[in-house]
Coordinates of C-alpha atoms and ligand atoms in Angstrom, one line a residue:
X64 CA 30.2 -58.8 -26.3
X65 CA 27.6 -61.6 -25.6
X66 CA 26.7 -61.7 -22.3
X67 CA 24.1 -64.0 -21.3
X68 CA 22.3 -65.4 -18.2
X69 CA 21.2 -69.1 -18.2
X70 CA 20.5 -71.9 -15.8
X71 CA 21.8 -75.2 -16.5
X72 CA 23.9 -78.3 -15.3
X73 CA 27.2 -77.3 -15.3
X74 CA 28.5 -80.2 -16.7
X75 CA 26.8 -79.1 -19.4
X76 CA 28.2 -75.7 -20.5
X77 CA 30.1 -74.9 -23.5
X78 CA 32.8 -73.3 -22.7
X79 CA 36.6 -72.6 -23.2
X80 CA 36.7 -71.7 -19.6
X81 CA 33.7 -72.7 -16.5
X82 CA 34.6 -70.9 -13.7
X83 CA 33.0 -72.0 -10.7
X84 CA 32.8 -69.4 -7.4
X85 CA 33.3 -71.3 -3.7
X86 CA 33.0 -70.0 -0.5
X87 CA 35.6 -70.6 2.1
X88 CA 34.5 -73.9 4.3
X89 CA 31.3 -75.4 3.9
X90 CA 29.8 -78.0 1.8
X91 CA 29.6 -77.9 -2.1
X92 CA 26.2 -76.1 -3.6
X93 CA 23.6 -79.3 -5.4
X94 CA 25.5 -78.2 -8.7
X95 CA 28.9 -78.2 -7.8
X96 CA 28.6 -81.4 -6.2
X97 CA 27.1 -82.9 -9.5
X98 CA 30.2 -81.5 -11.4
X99 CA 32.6 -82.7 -8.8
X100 CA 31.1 -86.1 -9.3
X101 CA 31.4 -85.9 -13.0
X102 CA 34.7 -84.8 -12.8
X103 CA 36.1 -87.8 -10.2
X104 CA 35.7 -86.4 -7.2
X105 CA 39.0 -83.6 -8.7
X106 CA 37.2 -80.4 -6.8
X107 CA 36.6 -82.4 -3.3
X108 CA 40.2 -83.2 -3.3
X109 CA 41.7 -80.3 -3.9
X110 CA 39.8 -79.1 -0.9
X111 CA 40.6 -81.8 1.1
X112 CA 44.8 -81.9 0.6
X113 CA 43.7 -78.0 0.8
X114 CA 45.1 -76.9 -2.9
X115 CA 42.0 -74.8 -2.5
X116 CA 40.5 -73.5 0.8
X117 CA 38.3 -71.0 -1.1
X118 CA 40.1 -67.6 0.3
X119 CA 38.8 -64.3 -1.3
X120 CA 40.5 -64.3 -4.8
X121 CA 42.5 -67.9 -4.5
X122 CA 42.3 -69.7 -7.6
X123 CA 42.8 -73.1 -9.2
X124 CA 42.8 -74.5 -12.6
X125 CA 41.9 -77.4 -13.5
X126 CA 43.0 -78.3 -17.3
X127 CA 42.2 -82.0 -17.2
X128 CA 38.6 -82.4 -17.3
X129 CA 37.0 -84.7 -19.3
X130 CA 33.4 -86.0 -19.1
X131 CA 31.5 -82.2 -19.1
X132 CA 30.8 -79.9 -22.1
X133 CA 33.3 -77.1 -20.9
X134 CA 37.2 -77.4 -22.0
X135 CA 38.5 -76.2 -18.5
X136 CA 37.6 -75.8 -15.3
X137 CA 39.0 -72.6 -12.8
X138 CA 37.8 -72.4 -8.6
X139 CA 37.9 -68.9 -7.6
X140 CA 37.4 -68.3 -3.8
X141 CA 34.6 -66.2 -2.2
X142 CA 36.0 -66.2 1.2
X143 CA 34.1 -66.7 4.2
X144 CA 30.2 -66.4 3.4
X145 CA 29.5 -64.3 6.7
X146 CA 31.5 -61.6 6.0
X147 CA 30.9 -61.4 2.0
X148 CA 29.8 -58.4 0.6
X149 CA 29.6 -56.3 -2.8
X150 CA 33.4 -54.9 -2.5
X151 CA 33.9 -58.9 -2.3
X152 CA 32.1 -59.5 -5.2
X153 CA 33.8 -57.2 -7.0
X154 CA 37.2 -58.7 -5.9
X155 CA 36.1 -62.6 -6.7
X156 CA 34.7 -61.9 -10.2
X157 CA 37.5 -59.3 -11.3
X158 CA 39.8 -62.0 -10.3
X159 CA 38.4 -64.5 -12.3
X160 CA 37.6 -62.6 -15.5
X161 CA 41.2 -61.6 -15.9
X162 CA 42.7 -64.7 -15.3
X163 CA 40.8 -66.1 -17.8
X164 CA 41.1 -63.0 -20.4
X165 CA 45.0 -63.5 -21.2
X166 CA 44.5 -65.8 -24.2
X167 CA 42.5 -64.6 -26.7
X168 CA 39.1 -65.7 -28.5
X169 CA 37.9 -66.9 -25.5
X170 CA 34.2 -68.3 -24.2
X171 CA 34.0 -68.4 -20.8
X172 CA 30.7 -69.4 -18.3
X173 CA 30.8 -68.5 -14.5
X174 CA 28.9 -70.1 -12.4
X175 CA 27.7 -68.1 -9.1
X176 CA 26.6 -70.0 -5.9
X177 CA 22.8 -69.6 -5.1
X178 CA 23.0 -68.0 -1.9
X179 CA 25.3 -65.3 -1.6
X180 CA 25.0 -64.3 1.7
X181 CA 24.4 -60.7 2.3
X182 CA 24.7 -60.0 -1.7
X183 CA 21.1 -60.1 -3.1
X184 CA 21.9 -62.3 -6.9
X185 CA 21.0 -59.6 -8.8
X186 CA 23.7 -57.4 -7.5
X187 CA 26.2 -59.9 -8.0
X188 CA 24.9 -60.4 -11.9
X189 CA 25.5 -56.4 -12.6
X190 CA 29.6 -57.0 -11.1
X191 CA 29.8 -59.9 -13.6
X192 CA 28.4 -58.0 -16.5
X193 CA 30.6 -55.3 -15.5
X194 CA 33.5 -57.0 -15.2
X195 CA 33.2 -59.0 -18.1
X196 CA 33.9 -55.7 -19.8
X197 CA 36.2 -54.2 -17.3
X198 CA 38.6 -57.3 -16.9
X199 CA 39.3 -58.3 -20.2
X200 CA 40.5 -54.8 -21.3
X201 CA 44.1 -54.0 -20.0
X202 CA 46.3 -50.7 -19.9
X203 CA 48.3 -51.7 -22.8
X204 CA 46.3 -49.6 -25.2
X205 CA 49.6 -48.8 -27.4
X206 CA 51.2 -52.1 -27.2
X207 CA 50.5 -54.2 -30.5
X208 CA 50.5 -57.9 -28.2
X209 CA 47.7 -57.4 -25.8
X210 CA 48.3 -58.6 -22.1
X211 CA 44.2 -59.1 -22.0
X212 CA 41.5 -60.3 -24.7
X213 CA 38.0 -59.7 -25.1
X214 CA 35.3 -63.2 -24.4
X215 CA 33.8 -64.4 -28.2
X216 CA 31.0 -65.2 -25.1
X217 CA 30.2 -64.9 -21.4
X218 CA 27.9 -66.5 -19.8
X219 CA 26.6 -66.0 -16.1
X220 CA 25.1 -69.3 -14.8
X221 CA 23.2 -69.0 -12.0
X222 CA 21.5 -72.1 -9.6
X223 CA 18.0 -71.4 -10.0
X224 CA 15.2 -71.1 -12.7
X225 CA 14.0 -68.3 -11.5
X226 CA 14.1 -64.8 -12.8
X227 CA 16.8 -65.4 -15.7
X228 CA 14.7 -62.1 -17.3
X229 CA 15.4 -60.0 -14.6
X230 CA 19.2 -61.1 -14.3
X231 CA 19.6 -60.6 -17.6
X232 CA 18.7 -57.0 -17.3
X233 CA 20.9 -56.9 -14.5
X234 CA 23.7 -58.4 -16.5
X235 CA 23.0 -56.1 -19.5
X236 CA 23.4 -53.0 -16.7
X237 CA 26.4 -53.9 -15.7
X238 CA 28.2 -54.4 -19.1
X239 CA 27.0 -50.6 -19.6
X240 CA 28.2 -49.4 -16.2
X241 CA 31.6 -51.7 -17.6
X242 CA 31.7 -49.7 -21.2
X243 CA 31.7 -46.3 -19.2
X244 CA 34.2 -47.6 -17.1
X245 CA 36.2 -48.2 -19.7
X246 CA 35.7 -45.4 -21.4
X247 CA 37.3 -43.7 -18.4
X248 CA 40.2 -45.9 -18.4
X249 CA 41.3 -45.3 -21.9
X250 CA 40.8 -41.4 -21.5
X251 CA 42.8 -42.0 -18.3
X252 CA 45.7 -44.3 -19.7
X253 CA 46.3 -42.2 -22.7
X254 CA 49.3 -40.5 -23.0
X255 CA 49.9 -36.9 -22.6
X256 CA 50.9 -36.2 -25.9
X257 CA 47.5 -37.7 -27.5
X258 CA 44.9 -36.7 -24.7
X259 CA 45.2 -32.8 -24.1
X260 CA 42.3 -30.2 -23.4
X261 CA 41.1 -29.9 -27.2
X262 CA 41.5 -33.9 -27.7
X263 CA 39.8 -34.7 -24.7
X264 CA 36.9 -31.6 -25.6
X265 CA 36.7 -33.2 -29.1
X266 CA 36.4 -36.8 -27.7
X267 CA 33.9 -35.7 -25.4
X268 CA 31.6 -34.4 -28.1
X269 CA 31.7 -38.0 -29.5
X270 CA 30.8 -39.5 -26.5
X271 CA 28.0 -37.1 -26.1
X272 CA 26.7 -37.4 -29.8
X273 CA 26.7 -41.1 -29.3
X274 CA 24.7 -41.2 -26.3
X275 CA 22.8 -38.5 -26.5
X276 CA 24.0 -35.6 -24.3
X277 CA 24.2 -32.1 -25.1
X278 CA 27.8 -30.9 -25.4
X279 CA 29.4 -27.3 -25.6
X280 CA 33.0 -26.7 -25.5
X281 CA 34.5 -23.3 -24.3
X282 CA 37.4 -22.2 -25.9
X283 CA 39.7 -19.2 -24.7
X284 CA 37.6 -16.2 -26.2
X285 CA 34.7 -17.6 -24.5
X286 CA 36.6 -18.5 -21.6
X287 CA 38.1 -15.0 -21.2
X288 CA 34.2 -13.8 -21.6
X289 CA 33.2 -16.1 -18.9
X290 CA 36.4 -14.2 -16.5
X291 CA 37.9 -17.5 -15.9
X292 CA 41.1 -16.3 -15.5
X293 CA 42.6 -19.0 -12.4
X294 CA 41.6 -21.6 -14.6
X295 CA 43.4 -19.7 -17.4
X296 CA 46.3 -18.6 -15.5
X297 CA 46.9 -22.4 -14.5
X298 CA 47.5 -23.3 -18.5
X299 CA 49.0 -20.4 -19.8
X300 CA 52.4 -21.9 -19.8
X301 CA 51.6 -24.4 -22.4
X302 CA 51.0 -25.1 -26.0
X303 CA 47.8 -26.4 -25.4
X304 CA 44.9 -24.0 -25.0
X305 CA 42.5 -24.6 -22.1
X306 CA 38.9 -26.3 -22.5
X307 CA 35.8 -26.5 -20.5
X308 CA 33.1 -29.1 -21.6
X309 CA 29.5 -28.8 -20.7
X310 CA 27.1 -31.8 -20.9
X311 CA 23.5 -31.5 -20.4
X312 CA 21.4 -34.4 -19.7
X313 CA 17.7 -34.3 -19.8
X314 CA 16.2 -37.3 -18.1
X315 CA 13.6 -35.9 -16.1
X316 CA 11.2 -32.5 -16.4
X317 CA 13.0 -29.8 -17.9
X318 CA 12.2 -27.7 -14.6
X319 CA 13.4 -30.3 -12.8
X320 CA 16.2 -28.9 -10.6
X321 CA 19.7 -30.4 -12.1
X322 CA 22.4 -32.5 -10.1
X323 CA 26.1 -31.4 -11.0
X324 CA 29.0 -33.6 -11.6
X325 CA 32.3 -31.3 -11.9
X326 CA 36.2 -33.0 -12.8
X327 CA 39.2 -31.8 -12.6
X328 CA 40.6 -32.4 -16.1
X329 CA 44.4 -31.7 -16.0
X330 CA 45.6 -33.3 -18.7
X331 CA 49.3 -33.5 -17.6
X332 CA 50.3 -32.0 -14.1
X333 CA 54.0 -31.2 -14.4
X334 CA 53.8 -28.8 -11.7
X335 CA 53.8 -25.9 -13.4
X336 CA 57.1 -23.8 -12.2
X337 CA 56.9 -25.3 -8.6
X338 CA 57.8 -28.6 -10.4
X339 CA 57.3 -31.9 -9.5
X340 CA 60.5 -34.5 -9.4
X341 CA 60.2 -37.2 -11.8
X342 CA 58.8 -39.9 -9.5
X343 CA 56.1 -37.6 -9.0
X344 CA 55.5 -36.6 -12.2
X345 CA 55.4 -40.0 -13.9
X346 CA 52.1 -40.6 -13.1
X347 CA 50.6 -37.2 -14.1
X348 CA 48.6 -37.9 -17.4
X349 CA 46.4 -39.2 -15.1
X350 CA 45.3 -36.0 -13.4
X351 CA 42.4 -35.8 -15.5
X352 CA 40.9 -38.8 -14.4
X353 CA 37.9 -36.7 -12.5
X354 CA 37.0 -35.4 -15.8
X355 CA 37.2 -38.6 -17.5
X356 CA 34.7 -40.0 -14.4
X357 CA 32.4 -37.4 -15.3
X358 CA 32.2 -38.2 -19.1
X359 CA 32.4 -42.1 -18.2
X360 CA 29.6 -41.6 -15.7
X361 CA 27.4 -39.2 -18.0
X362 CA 27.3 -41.7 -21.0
X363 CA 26.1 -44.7 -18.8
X364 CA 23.6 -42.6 -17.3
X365 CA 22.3 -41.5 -20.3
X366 CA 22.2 -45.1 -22.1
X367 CA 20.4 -46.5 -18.9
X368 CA 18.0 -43.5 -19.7
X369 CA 17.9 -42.7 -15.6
X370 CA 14.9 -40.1 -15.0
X371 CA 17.0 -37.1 -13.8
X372 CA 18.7 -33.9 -14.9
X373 CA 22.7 -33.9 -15.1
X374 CA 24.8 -30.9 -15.9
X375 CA 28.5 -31.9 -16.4
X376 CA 31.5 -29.4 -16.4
X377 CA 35.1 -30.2 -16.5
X378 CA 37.8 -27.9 -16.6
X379 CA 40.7 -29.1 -19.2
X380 CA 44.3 -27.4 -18.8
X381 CA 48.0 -29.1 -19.4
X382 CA 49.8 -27.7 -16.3
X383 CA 53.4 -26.6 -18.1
X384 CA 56.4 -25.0 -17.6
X385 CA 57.8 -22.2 -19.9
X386 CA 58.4 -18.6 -20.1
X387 CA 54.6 -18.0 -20.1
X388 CA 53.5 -19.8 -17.0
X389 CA 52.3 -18.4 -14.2
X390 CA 54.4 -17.5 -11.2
X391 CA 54.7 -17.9 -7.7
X392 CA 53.1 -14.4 -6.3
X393 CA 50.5 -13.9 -9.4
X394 CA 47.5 -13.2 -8.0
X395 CA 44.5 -14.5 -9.9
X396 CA 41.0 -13.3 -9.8
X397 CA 38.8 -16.3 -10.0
X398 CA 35.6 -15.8 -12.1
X399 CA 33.4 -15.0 -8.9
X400 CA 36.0 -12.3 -8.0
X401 CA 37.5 -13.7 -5.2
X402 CA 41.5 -13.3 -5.3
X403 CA 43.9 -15.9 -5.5
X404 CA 47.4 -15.2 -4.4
X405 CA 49.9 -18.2 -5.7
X406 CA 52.3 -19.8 -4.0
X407 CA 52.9 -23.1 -5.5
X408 CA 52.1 -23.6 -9.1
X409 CA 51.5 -27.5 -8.4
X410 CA 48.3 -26.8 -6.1
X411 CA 46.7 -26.1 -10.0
X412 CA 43.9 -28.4 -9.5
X413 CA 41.9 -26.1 -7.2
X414 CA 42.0 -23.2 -9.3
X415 CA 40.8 -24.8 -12.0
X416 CA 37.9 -26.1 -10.0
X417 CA 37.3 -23.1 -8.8
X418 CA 36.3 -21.3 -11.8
X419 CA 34.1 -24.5 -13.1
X420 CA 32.4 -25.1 -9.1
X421 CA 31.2 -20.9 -9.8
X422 CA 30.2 -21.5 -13.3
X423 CA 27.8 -24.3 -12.1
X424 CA 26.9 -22.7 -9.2
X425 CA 25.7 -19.9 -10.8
X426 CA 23.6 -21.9 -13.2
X427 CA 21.1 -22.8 -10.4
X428 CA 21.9 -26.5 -9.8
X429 CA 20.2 -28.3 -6.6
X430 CA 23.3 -30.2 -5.9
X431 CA 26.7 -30.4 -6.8
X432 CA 30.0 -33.1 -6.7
X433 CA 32.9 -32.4 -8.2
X434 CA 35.7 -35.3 -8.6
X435 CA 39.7 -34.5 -8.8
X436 CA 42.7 -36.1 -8.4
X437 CA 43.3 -33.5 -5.9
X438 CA 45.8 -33.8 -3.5
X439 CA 48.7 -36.5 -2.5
X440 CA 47.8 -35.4 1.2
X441 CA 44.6 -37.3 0.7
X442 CA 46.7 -40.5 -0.7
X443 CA 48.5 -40.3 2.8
X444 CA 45.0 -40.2 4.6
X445 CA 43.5 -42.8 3.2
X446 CA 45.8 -44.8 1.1
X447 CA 45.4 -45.7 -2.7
X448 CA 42.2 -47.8 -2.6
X449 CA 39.6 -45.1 -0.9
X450 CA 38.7 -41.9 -2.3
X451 CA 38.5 -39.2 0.4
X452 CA 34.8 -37.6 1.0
X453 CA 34.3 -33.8 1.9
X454 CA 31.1 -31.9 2.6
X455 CA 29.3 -28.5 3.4
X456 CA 26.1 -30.5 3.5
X457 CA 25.7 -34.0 5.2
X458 CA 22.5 -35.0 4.0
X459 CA 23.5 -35.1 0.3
X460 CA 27.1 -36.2 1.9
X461 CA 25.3 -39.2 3.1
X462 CA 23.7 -40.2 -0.1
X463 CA 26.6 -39.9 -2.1
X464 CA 28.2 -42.6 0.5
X465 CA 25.1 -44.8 0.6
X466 CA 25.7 -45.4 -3.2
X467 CA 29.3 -46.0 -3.0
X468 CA 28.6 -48.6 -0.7
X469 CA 26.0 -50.0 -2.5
X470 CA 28.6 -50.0 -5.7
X471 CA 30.8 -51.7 -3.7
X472 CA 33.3 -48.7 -3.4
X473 CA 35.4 -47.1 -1.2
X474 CA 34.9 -44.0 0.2
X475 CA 35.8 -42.2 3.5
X476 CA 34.3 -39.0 4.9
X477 CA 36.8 -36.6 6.2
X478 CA 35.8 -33.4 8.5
X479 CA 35.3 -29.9 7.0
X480 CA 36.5 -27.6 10.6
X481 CA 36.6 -24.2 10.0
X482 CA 39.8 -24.1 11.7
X483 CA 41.6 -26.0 8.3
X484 CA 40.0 -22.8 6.1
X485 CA 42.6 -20.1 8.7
X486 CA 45.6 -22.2 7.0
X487 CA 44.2 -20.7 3.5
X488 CA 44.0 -16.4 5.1
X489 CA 46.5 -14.0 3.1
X490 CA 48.0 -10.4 3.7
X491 CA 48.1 -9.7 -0.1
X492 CA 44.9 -11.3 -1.7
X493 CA 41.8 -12.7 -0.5
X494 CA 43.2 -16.2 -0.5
X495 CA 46.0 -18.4 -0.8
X496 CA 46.2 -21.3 -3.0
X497 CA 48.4 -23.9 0.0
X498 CA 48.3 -24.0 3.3
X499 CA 50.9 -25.8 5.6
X500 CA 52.4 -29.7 4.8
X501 CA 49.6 -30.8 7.3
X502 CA 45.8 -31.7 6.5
X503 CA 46.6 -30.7 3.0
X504 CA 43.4 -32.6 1.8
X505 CA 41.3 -30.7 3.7
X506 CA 42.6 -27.2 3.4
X507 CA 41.6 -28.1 -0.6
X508 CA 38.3 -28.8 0.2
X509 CA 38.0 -25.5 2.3
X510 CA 39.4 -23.8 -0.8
X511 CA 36.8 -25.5 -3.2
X512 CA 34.4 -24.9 -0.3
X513 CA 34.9 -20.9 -1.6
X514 CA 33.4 -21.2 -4.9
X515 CA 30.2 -23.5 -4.7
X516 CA 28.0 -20.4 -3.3
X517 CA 26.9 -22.7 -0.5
X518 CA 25.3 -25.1 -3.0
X519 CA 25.1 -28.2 -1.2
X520 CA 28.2 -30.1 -2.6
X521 CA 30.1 -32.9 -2.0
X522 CA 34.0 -33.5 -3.0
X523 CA 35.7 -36.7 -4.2
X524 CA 39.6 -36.3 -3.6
X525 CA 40.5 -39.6 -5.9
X526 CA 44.0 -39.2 -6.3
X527 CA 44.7 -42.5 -4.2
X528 CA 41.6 -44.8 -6.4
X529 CA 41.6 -43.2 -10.0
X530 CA 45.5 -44.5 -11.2
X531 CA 47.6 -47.4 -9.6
X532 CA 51.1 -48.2 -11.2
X533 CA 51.1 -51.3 -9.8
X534 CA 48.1 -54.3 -10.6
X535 CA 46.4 -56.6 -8.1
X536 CA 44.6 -60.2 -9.2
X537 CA 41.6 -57.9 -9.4
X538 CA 42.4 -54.3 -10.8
X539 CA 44.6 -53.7 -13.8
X540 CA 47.3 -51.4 -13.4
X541 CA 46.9 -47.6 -14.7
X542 CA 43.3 -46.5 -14.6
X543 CA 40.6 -48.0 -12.7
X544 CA 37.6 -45.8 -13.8
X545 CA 37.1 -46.0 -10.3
X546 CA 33.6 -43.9 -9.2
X547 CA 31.8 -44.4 -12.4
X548 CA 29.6 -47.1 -10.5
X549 CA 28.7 -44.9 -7.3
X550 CA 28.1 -41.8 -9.6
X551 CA 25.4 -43.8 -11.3
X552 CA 24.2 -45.7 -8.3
X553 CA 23.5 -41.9 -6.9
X554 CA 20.8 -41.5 -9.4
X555 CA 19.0 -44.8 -9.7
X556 CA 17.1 -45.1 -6.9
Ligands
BES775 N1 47.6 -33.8 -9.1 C1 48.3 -33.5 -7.8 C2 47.8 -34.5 -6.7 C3 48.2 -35.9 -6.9 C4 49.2 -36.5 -6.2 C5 47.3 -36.8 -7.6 C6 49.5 -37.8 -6.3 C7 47.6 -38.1 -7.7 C8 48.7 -38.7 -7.1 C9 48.0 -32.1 -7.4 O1 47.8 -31.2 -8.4 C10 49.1 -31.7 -6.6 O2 50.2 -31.6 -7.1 N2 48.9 -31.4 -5.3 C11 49.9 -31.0 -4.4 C12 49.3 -29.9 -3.5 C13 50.4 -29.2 -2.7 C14 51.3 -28.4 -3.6 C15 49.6 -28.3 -1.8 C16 50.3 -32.2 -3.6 O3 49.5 -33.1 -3.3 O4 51.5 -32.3 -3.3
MN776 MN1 49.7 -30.3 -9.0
ZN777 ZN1 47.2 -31.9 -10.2

């Protein structure tokens, strides 16, 4: 898609759709104001009988507007200005871009206000290339009527003259950022029966040939040579044989230490033989999404060229139910020896992360994050919009949070006491895989904690973020690719 940045009168603009962005209170921007006269005074009114106060998201269409270039006119609100930031953003332009993305073969122009408070211009250029991929793709990947349509054209208009060049590198970031995001979506919102370990190995090495990454898939000889038997053990009950994907990205020296970025790629989590009820189940094609993150993230970085070294690892199994699964009382000996004794087949995700988070580790990475849709304990924490943050090494904790809040994400630390690792002790085998009902995100991490050979290394529990059944104004329902943006935000500054 055509994305480009211009500044021009907006009465103007060629467009199917001119969407125009208004803080909450306050006067109309030199432009606006110029439009509004054009257009009969129609905006002023509407704020005046209040049809539109300019709340966060609130929209307005106008379908009657003759006298300027563009077909139609649509007023999203900003909100107030002195609280706006990124997340806002994020919010106002999402909402806009798939309001205007149900029809298709649509052009559409937004306009952003000047000053944007506390969001530097540029940043708010990258959300509105990003989202001019993001919000015109929906979840209905297998439906032959399409609920959202991609723009012919979208153009950003901005207030000023000045530094259109470097907005439109801004803009042309953030439609890559968007493309990786929805990379992860689809990968996401695919069903089961289509997206299994070797589909989503053999996918990956497209993406990787594509962008230019270095890919090697691990099948089950060379899984059983590696000795990782928990992640084994976890898909042994199914059809599908189990995966691992490596991806290699060279961006800086090659002695340059490497960062890690490790998902949990269970392709469908039934529950294994402790199995999960149907409501909880439904939503279970999606437990690969920290994978998908990792592949979404990795092909970004490597288009935006960013100077550092990335090893990626994800861990693909289909968590099944037959006479082959493993059992409750199996014990498992992860690939660094430690013993595993199992007591709920449906706390898979950690052992397959375990045997990935001690591959890595033993390659000699600097750093580590792994990303899973881990736990519902960590859904109950923190709710379905914030991924859950745990940490052996605050420093590198901190950074990780510095660029989700820069990428206007949500993420919330949670504490790593020893006290939560006691729940894990066992009579029979080193470990067990659960704990008690209580603080079950954190007894995960403490297991995970295990296996990264005190590497510093940060966990993302995104089982609330990564999958919503239902949509908002601004997210699509299914997938959100959600931590795409921070993982590359870690790495470009
Ligand atoms: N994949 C689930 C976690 C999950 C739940 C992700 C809801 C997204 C939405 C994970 O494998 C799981 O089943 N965890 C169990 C752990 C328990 C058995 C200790 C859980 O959260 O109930
Ligand atoms: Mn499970
Ligand atoms: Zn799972």
């Amino acid at each position: 898609m055509n994305v480009t940045v211009k500044h021009a009168p907006l009465t103007d603009i060629f467009a199917d759709w001119l969407v125009v962005f208004l803080f909450e209170g306050g006067s109309l921007p030199d432009n606006v104001r110029t439009l509004d006269e054009r257009l009969g005074g129609a905006i002023a009114a509407l704020i005046e009988r209040g049809d539109f106060t300019g709340k966060l998201c609130e929209s307005v269409d106008l379908f009657h507007v003759p006298g300027i270039a563009a077909k139609r006119v649509c007023l999203i609100g900003l909100g107030e200005a002195a609280s706006f930031n990124v997340s806002k953003v994020d919010r106002a332009v999402m909402s806009a871009c798939r309001r205007v993305s149900v029809r298709a073969a649509v052009s559409a122009a937004l306009a952003i206000p000047g000053d944007l408070g506390g969001v530097a211009l540029g940043t708010a250029v990258q959300i509105l290339g990003w989202a001019s991929e993001v919000g015109s793709v929906g979840q209905g990947l297998y439906r032959a009527e399409k609920d959202r349509h991609r723009f012919t054209e979208f153009q950003i208009v901005v207030a000023s003259p000045d530094h259109l060049a470097e907005w439109q590198s801004q803009a042309s970031r953030g439609q890559i950022l968007g493309e990786a995001t929805n990379l992860t979506r689809e990968l996401v919102n695919m069903a089961p029966a289509d997206m299994y370990p070797e589909t989503f190995a053999a996918r990956a090495e497209a993406v990787a040939k594509e962008v230019g990454l270095e890919c090697e898939v691990f099948d089950e000889s060379r899984l059983r040579a590696e000795r990782m038997l928990s992640l084994m053990a976890v898909g042994q009950g199914s059809v599908r044989p189990p995966r691992v994907v490596l991806l290699r990205y060279q961006g800086a020296a090659p002695d340059a230490p490497y960062v890690s970025l490790i998902g949990k790629g269970v392709t469908f989590d039934s529950g294994g033989l402790s199995l999960k009820p149907t409501e909880g189940m439904k939503t279970m094609k999606a437990d690969m999404a920290g994978a998908a993150t990792v592949l979404g993230a990795m092909s970004a970085i490597a288009r935006l060229k960013l100077p550092v070294n990335i090893l990626g690892a994800v861990g693909l199994v289909e968590n099944m139910v037959s006479g082959a699964s493993y059992k409750l009382g199996d014990i498992l000996k992860a690939r660094n020896g430690v013993t595993i004794e199992v007591l709920n087949t449906d706390a898979e995700g950690r052992l397959v992360l375990a045997d990935v988070l001690s591959y890595v580790a033993d390659q000699k990475v600097a750093k580590m994050i792994d990303l899973a849709t881990l736990t519902g304990a960590c859904v109950v924490a923190l709710g379905e919009e914030v991924a859950g943050a745990f940490t052996n090494d605050q420093p590198w904790c901190d950074e990780v949070l510095a660029a989700a809040k820069r990428a206007g994400e949500d993420v919330w630390q949670l504490p790593m006491f020893d006290s939560f690792a006691d729940q894990l002790r066992c009579e029979v085998a080193d470990v067990k895989n659960v704990g008690t009902r209580w603080g079950g995100a954190i007894t995960a991490a403490k297991f995970l904690e295990k296996f990264v050979s005190g590497i510093p290394w940060v966990h993302l529990d995104i089982a609330g973020p990564a999958f919503s059944e239902a949509q908002k104004p601004h997210r699509d329902g299914g997938a959100s690719g959600a931590m795409v943006r921070t993982l590359v935000e870690i790495f470009s500054v």
